[in-house]
mmCIF file of C-alpha atoms in Angstrom:
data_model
loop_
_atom_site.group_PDB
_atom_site.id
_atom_site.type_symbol
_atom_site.label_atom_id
_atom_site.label_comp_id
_atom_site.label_asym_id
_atom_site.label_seq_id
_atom_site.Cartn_x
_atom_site.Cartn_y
_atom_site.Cartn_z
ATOM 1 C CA UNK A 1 -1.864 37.873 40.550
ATOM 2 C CA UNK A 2 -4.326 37.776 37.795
ATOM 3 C CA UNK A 3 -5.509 34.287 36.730
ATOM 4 C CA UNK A 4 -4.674 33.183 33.308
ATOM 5 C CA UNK A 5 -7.752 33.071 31.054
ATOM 6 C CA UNK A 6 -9.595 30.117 30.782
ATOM 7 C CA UNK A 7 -10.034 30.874 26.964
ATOM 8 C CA UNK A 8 -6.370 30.449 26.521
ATOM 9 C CA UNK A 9 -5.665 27.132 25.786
ATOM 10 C CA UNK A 10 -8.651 26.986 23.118
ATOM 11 C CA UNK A 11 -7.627 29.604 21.284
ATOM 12 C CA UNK A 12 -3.600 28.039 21.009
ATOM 13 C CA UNK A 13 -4.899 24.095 20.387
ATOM 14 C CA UNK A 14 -7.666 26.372 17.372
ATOM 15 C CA UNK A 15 -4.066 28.776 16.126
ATOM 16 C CA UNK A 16 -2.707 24.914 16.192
ATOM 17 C CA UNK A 17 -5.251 23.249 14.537
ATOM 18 C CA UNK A 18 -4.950 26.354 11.800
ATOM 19 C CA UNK A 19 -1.830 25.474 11.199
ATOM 20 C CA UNK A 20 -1.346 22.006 10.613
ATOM 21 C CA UNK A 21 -4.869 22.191 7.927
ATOM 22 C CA UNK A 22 -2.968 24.456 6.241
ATOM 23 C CA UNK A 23 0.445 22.329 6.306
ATOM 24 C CA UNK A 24 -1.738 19.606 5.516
ATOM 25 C CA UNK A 25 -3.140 21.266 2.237
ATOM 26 C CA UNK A 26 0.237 22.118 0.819
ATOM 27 C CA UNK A 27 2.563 19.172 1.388
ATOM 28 C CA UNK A 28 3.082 17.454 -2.033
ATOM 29 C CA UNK A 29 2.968 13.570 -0.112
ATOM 30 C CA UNK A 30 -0.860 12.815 -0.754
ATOM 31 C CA UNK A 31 -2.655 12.551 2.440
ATOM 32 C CA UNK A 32 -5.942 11.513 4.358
ATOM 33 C CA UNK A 33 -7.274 11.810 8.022
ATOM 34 C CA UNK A 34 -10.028 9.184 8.400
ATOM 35 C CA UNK A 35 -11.551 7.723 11.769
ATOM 36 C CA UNK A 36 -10.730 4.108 12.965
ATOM 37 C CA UNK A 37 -13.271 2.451 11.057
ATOM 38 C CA UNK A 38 -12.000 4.638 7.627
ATOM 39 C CA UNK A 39 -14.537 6.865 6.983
ATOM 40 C CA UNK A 40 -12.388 10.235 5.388
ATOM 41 C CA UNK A 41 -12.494 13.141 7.790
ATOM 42 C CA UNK A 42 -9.783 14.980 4.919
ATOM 43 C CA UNK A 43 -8.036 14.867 2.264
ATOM 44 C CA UNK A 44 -5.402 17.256 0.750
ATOM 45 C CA UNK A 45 -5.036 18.010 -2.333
ATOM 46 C CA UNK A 46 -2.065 15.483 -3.218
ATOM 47 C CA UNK A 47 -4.471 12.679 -2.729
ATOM 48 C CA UNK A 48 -7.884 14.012 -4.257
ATOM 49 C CA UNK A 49 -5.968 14.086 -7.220
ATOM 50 C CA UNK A 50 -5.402 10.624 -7.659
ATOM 51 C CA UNK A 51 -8.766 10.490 -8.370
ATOM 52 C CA UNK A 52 -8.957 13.884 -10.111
ATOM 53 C CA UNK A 53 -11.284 15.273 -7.571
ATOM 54 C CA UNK A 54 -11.417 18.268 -5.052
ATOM 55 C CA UNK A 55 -10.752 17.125 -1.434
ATOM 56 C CA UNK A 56 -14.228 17.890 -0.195
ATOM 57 C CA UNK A 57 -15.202 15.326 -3.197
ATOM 58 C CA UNK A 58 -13.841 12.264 -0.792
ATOM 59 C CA UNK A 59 -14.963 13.541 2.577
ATOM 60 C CA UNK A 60 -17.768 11.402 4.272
ATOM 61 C CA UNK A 61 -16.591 8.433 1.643
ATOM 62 C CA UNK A 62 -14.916 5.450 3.049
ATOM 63 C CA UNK A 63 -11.323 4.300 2.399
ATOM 64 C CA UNK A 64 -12.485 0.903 1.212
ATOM 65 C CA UNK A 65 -15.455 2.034 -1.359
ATOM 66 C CA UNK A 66 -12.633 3.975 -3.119
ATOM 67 C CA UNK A 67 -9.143 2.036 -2.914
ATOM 68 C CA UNK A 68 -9.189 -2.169 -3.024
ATOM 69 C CA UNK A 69 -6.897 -3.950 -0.841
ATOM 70 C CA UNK A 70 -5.287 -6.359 -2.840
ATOM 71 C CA UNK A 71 -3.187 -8.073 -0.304
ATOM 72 C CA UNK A 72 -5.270 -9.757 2.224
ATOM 73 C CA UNK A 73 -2.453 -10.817 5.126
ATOM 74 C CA UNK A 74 -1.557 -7.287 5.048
ATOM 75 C CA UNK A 75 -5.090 -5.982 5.718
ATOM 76 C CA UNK A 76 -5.254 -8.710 8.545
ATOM 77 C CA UNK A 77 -2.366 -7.165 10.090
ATOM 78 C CA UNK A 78 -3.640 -3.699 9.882
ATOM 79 C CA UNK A 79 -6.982 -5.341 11.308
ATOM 80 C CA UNK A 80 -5.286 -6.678 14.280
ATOM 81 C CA UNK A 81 -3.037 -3.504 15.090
ATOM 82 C CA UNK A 82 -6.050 -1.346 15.373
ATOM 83 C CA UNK A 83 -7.937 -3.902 17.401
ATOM 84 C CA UNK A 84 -5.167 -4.454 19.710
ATOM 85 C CA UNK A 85 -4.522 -0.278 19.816
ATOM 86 C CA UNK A 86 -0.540 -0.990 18.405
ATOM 87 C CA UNK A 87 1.083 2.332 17.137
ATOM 88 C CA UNK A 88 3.316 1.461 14.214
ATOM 89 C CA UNK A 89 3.047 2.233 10.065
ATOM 90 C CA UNK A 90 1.351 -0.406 8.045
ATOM 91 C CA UNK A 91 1.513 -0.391 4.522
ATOM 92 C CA UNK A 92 -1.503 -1.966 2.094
ATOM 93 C CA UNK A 93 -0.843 -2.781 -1.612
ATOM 94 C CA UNK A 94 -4.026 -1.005 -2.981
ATOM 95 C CA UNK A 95 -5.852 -0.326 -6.702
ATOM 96 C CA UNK A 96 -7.799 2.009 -7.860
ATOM 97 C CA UNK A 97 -9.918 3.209 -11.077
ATOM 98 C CA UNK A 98 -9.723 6.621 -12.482
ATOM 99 C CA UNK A 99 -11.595 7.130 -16.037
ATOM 100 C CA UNK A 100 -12.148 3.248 -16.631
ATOM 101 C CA UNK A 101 -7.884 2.494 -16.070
ATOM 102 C CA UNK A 102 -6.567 0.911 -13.308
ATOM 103 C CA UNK A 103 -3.919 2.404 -11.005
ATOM 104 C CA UNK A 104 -1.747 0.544 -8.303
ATOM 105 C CA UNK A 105 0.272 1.203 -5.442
ATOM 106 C CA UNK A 106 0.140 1.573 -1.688
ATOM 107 C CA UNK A 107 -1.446 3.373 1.706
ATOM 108 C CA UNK A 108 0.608 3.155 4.534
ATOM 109 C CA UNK A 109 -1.362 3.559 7.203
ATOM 110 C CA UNK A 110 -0.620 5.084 11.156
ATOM 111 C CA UNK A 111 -3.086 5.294 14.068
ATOM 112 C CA UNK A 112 -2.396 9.032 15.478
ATOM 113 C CA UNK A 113 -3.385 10.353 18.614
ATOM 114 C CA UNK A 114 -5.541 13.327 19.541
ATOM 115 C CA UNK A 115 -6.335 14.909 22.831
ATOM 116 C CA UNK A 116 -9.736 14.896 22.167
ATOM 117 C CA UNK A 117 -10.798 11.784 20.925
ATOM 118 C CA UNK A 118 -10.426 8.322 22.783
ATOM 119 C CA UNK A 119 -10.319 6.301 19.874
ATOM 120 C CA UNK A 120 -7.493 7.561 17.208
ATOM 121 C CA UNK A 121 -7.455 9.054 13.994
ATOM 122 C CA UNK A 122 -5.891 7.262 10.901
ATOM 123 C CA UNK A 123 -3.207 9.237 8.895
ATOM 124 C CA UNK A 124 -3.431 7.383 5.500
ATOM 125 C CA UNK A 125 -0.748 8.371 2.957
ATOM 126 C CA UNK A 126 -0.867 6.686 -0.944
ATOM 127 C CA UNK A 127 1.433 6.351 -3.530
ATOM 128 C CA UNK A 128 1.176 5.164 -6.626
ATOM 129 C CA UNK A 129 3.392 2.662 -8.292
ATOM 130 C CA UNK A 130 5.310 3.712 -11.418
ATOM 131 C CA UNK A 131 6.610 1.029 -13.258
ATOM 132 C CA UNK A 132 5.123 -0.409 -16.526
ATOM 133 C CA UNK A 133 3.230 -3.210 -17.102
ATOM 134 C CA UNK A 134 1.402 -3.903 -14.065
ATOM 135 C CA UNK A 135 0.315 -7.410 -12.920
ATOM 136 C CA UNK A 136 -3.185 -8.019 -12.131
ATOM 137 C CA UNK A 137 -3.922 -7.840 -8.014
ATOM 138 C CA UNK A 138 -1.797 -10.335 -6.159
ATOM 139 C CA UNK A 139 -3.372 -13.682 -4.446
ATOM 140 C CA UNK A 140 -3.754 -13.768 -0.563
ATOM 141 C CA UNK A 141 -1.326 -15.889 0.093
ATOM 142 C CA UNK A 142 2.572 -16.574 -1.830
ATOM 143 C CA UNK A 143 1.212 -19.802 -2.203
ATOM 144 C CA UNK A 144 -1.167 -19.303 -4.304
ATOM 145 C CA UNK A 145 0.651 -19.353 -7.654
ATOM 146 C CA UNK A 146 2.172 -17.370 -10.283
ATOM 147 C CA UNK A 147 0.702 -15.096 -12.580
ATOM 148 C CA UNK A 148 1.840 -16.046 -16.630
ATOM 149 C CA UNK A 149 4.194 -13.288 -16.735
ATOM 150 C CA UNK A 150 5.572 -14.100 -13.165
ATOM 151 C CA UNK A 151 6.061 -17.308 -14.262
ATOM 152 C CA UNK A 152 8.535 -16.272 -16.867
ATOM 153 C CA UNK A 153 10.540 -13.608 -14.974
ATOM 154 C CA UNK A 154 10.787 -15.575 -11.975
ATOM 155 C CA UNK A 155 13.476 -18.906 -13.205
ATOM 156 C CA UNK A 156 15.407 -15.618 -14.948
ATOM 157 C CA UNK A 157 15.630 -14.107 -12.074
ATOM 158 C CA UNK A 158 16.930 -17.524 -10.120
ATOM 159 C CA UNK A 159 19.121 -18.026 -13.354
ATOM 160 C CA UNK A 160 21.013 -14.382 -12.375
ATOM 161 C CA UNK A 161 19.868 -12.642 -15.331
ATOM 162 C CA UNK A 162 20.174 -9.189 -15.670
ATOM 163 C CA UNK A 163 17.161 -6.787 -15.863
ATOM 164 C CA UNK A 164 17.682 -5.795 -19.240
ATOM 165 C CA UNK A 165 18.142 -9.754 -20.190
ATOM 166 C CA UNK A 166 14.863 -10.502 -18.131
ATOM 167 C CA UNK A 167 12.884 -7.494 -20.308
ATOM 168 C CA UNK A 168 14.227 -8.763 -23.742
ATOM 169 C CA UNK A 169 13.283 -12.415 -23.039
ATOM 170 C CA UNK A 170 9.709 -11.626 -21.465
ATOM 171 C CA UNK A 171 8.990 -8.538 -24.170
ATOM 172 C CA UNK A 172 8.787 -5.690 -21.572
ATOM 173 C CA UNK A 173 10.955 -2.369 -20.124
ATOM 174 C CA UNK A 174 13.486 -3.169 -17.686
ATOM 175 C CA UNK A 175 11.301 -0.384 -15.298
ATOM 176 C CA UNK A 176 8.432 -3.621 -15.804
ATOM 177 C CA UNK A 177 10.708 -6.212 -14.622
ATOM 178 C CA UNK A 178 11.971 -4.302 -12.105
ATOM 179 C CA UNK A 179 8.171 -3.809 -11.442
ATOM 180 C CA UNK A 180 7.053 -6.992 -11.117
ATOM 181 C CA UNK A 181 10.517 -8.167 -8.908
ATOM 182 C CA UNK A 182 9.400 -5.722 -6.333
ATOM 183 C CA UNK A 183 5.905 -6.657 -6.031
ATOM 184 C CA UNK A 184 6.858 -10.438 -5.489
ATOM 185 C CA UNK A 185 9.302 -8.976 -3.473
ATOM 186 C CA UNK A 186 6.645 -7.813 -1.603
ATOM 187 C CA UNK A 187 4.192 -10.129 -1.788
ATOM 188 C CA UNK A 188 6.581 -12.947 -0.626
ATOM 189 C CA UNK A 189 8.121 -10.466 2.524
ATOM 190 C CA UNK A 190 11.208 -10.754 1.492
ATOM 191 C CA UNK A 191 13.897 -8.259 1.267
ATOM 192 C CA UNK A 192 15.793 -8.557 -1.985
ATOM 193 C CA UNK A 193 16.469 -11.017 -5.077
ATOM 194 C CA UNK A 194 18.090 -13.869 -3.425
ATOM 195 C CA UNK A 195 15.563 -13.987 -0.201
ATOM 196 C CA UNK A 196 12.475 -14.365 -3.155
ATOM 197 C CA UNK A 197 14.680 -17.004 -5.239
ATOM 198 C CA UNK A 198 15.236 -18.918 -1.524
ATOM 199 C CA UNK A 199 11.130 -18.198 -0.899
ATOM 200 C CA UNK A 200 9.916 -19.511 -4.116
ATOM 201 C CA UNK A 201 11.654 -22.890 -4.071
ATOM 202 C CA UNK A 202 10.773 -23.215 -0.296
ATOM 203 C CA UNK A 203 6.840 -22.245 -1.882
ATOM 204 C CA UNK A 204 7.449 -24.821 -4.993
ATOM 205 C CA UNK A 205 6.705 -22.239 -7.389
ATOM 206 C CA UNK A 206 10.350 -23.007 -9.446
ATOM 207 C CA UNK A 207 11.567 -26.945 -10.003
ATOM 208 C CA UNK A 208 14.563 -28.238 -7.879
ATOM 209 C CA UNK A 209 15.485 -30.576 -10.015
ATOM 210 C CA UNK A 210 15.962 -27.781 -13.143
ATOM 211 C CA UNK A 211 18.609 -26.237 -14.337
ATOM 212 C CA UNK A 212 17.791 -23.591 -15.821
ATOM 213 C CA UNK A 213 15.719 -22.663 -13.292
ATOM 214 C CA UNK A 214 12.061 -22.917 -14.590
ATOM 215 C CA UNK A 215 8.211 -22.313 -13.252
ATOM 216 C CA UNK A 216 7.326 -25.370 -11.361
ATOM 217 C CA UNK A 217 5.198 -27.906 -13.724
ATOM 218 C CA UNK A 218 1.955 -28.457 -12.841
ATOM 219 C CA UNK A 219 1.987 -25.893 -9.881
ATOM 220 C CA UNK A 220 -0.835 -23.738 -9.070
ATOM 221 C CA UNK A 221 -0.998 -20.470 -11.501
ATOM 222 C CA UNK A 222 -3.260 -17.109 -11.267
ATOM 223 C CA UNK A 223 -4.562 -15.338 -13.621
#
């Protein structure tokens, strides 16, 4: 019986490897392949474009000189996972600057194995927030204050408004409010509108002795 070339199984992991660059390329989801310490490897289109660049633009860059973390307990956790070789998705609110403007949003990022490497590879996706009005970057911790505009949505929020009532009263699109909900939302962990009305008064950032709800006085505020 004639023994099965030894060239075989480079040639199908190369056809494989083929493949998937050129999957990678045309998938709309904007993506990056960077080792474990963030230095890009690639980039596909989708994500070069966020900062109107060709993909061979961000190779050899790292993730950190071109997106800021703006959420420090989530980059701790990311920290730790890749330390501690966990497996799982972990999502960092970002920013970024394109032409002198600001843009916001998110890289969730996954540790991915490959046959050939001991340490893995990060796949880093990013997408880009949406609504209007967007608050300035977000303090470490919940408890670190309110930003003005937080301050104002927050009580009408706890008060049950409605989105629409919440964008009259505070001057902005109901897309904004719904903006800003999420990202406390976020910032807080919690899952919804009454979790983050429980959260803040457990924080002290709205009065329990007010009705209607209102910003705690003299509590600490961010910019």
């Amino acid at each position: 019986m004639a023994q099965p070339s030894g060239h075989a199984p480079d040639e199908a992991a190369a056809a494989w490897r083929s493949r998937f660059v050129s999957l990678f390329d045309r998938v709309p989801v904007a993506l990056a392949i960077s080792d474990a310490y963030g230095l890009i490897l690639g980039a596909n289109p989708a994500f070069a474009s966020a900062w109107r660049l060709q993909p061979g633009k961000l190779e050899g860059r790292r993730l950190l000189d071109i997106l800021t973390p703006t959420n420090e307990r989530q980059l701790h956790r990311l920290d730790e996972a890749l330390r501690s070789r966990r497996r799982s998705r972990y999502p960092v609110e970002v920013t970024w600057r394109v032409g002198g403007s600001a843009r916001h949003g998110r890289v969730t990022v996954e540790p991915v194995s490959d046959p050939l490497d001991d340490i893995p590879r990060l796949l880093v996706s990013l997408t880009e927030d949406s609504g209007g009005a967007p608050p300035g970057p977000p303090p470490q911790d919940p408890a670190n204050g309110l930003s003005p505009q937080e301050a104002r949505i927050l009580p009408l929020v706890a008060a049950g408004a409605s989105g629409s009532a919440i964008a009259r009263a505070v001057g902005l699109t109901v897309d904004g409010v719904n903006y800003h909900v999420t990202r406390l939302c976020r910032r807080f962990d919690v899952p919804g509108r009454p979790a983050l009305i429980a959260r803040a008064y457990v924080l002290g950032l709205l009065d329990p002795t007010a009705w209607p709800p209102r910003a705690a006085p003299g509590g600490p505020e961010r910019p």
